Amino acid sequence: MDTSPVGIFDSGMGGASLLRDALELLPNENYIFYGDNANAPYGDRSEEEILALTSAAADLLVGHGVKALVLACNTATSASINVLRKKLEVPVVSIEPAIKPACERPGEGKVFMLATAATTKLARYKALQARMPDPDRVINVGISGIVARVERGEIGPGCFDDILDAYLEPYFGMTADAVVLGCTHYIFPAEAIELYFKEHFAGECRLYDGNRATVRQLGRVLARNGLLNPGGESRVEFFTSGDSAVFEPVFRQLLNTPIYVPERVSQDPKPEK
Ligand code: DGL
């Protein structure tokens, strides 16, 4: 048993979608959320930059006494999970694009995997795709632009049609059995993305994301290591590397639950974009 908080990290607001599930599935835990909003989006950065930023963020959360770390960022996972698992003494749980359950669903149509540009290019994700029974069924769409809008709290229907048009027009009319939300930011506008797919594609367009599986894995890892909190109360602390006056209201809007916000925390290094 351990009453220390669980650290949840994302480049920005996307990880709040995983935190929302964690509050539901593991309500006895307390959480520290750290969004590296000053440096988001990570998805347009190099692997080296993403690794450096994620590593610094992990150090920051470990310095705050977290008993386990969750990478609630597919991009950070792809660039850094192996290094972090070797370097950190706390267990690290991480999200990955949920192509496995999507590909297990029978169908003749395609599985569209929407993620950041970085995730689709990184070796870890490519290896995951190669392990699928029919890797060619997966169409990877690495998108720039959605993250920045979600960081501003824009998630409603129609908010992304211009961006989605730019990436998906070549595929219009195809059958989409599944749409994998392979970036945690994309989970907030899930409804907008589903509506868009249903308008432009045939097939069920069933949405998949990795949040709940990751939270269940967190629960197993905490239990296995004797780290479960018997009596926490879902307390959430929010840290950001950005301007908390800007990001805290968006975090509250997206998470939609009361949170505790400490003073601004700055993080280094901060490579220029
Ligand atoms: N939320 C992150 C993910 O799941 C990435 C967002 C970003 O580009 O910073 O991949």
Tab-separated table of C-alpha atoms in Angstrom, residues 34 42 49 80 95 110 128 172 177 203 243 258:
chain	number	residue	atom	x	y	z
A	34	TYR	CA	1.953	17.446	-15.689
A	42	TYR	CA	5.539	17.135	-29.494
A	49	GLU	CA	13.700	16.369	-28.695
A	80	SER	CA	11.101	7.280	-24.847
A	95	ILE	CA	-0.281	4.350	-23.825
A	110	LYS	CA	-9.538	-0.445	-43.376
A	128	LEU	CA	3.574	-2.612	-33.333
A	172	PHE	CA	-12.898	9.445	-49.102
A	177	ASP	CA	-14.130	-0.528	-40.133
A	203	GLY	CA	-18.415	1.146	-42.951
A	243	ASP	CA	1.096	29.801	-18.413
A	258	PRO	CA	-12.532	19.749	-9.352
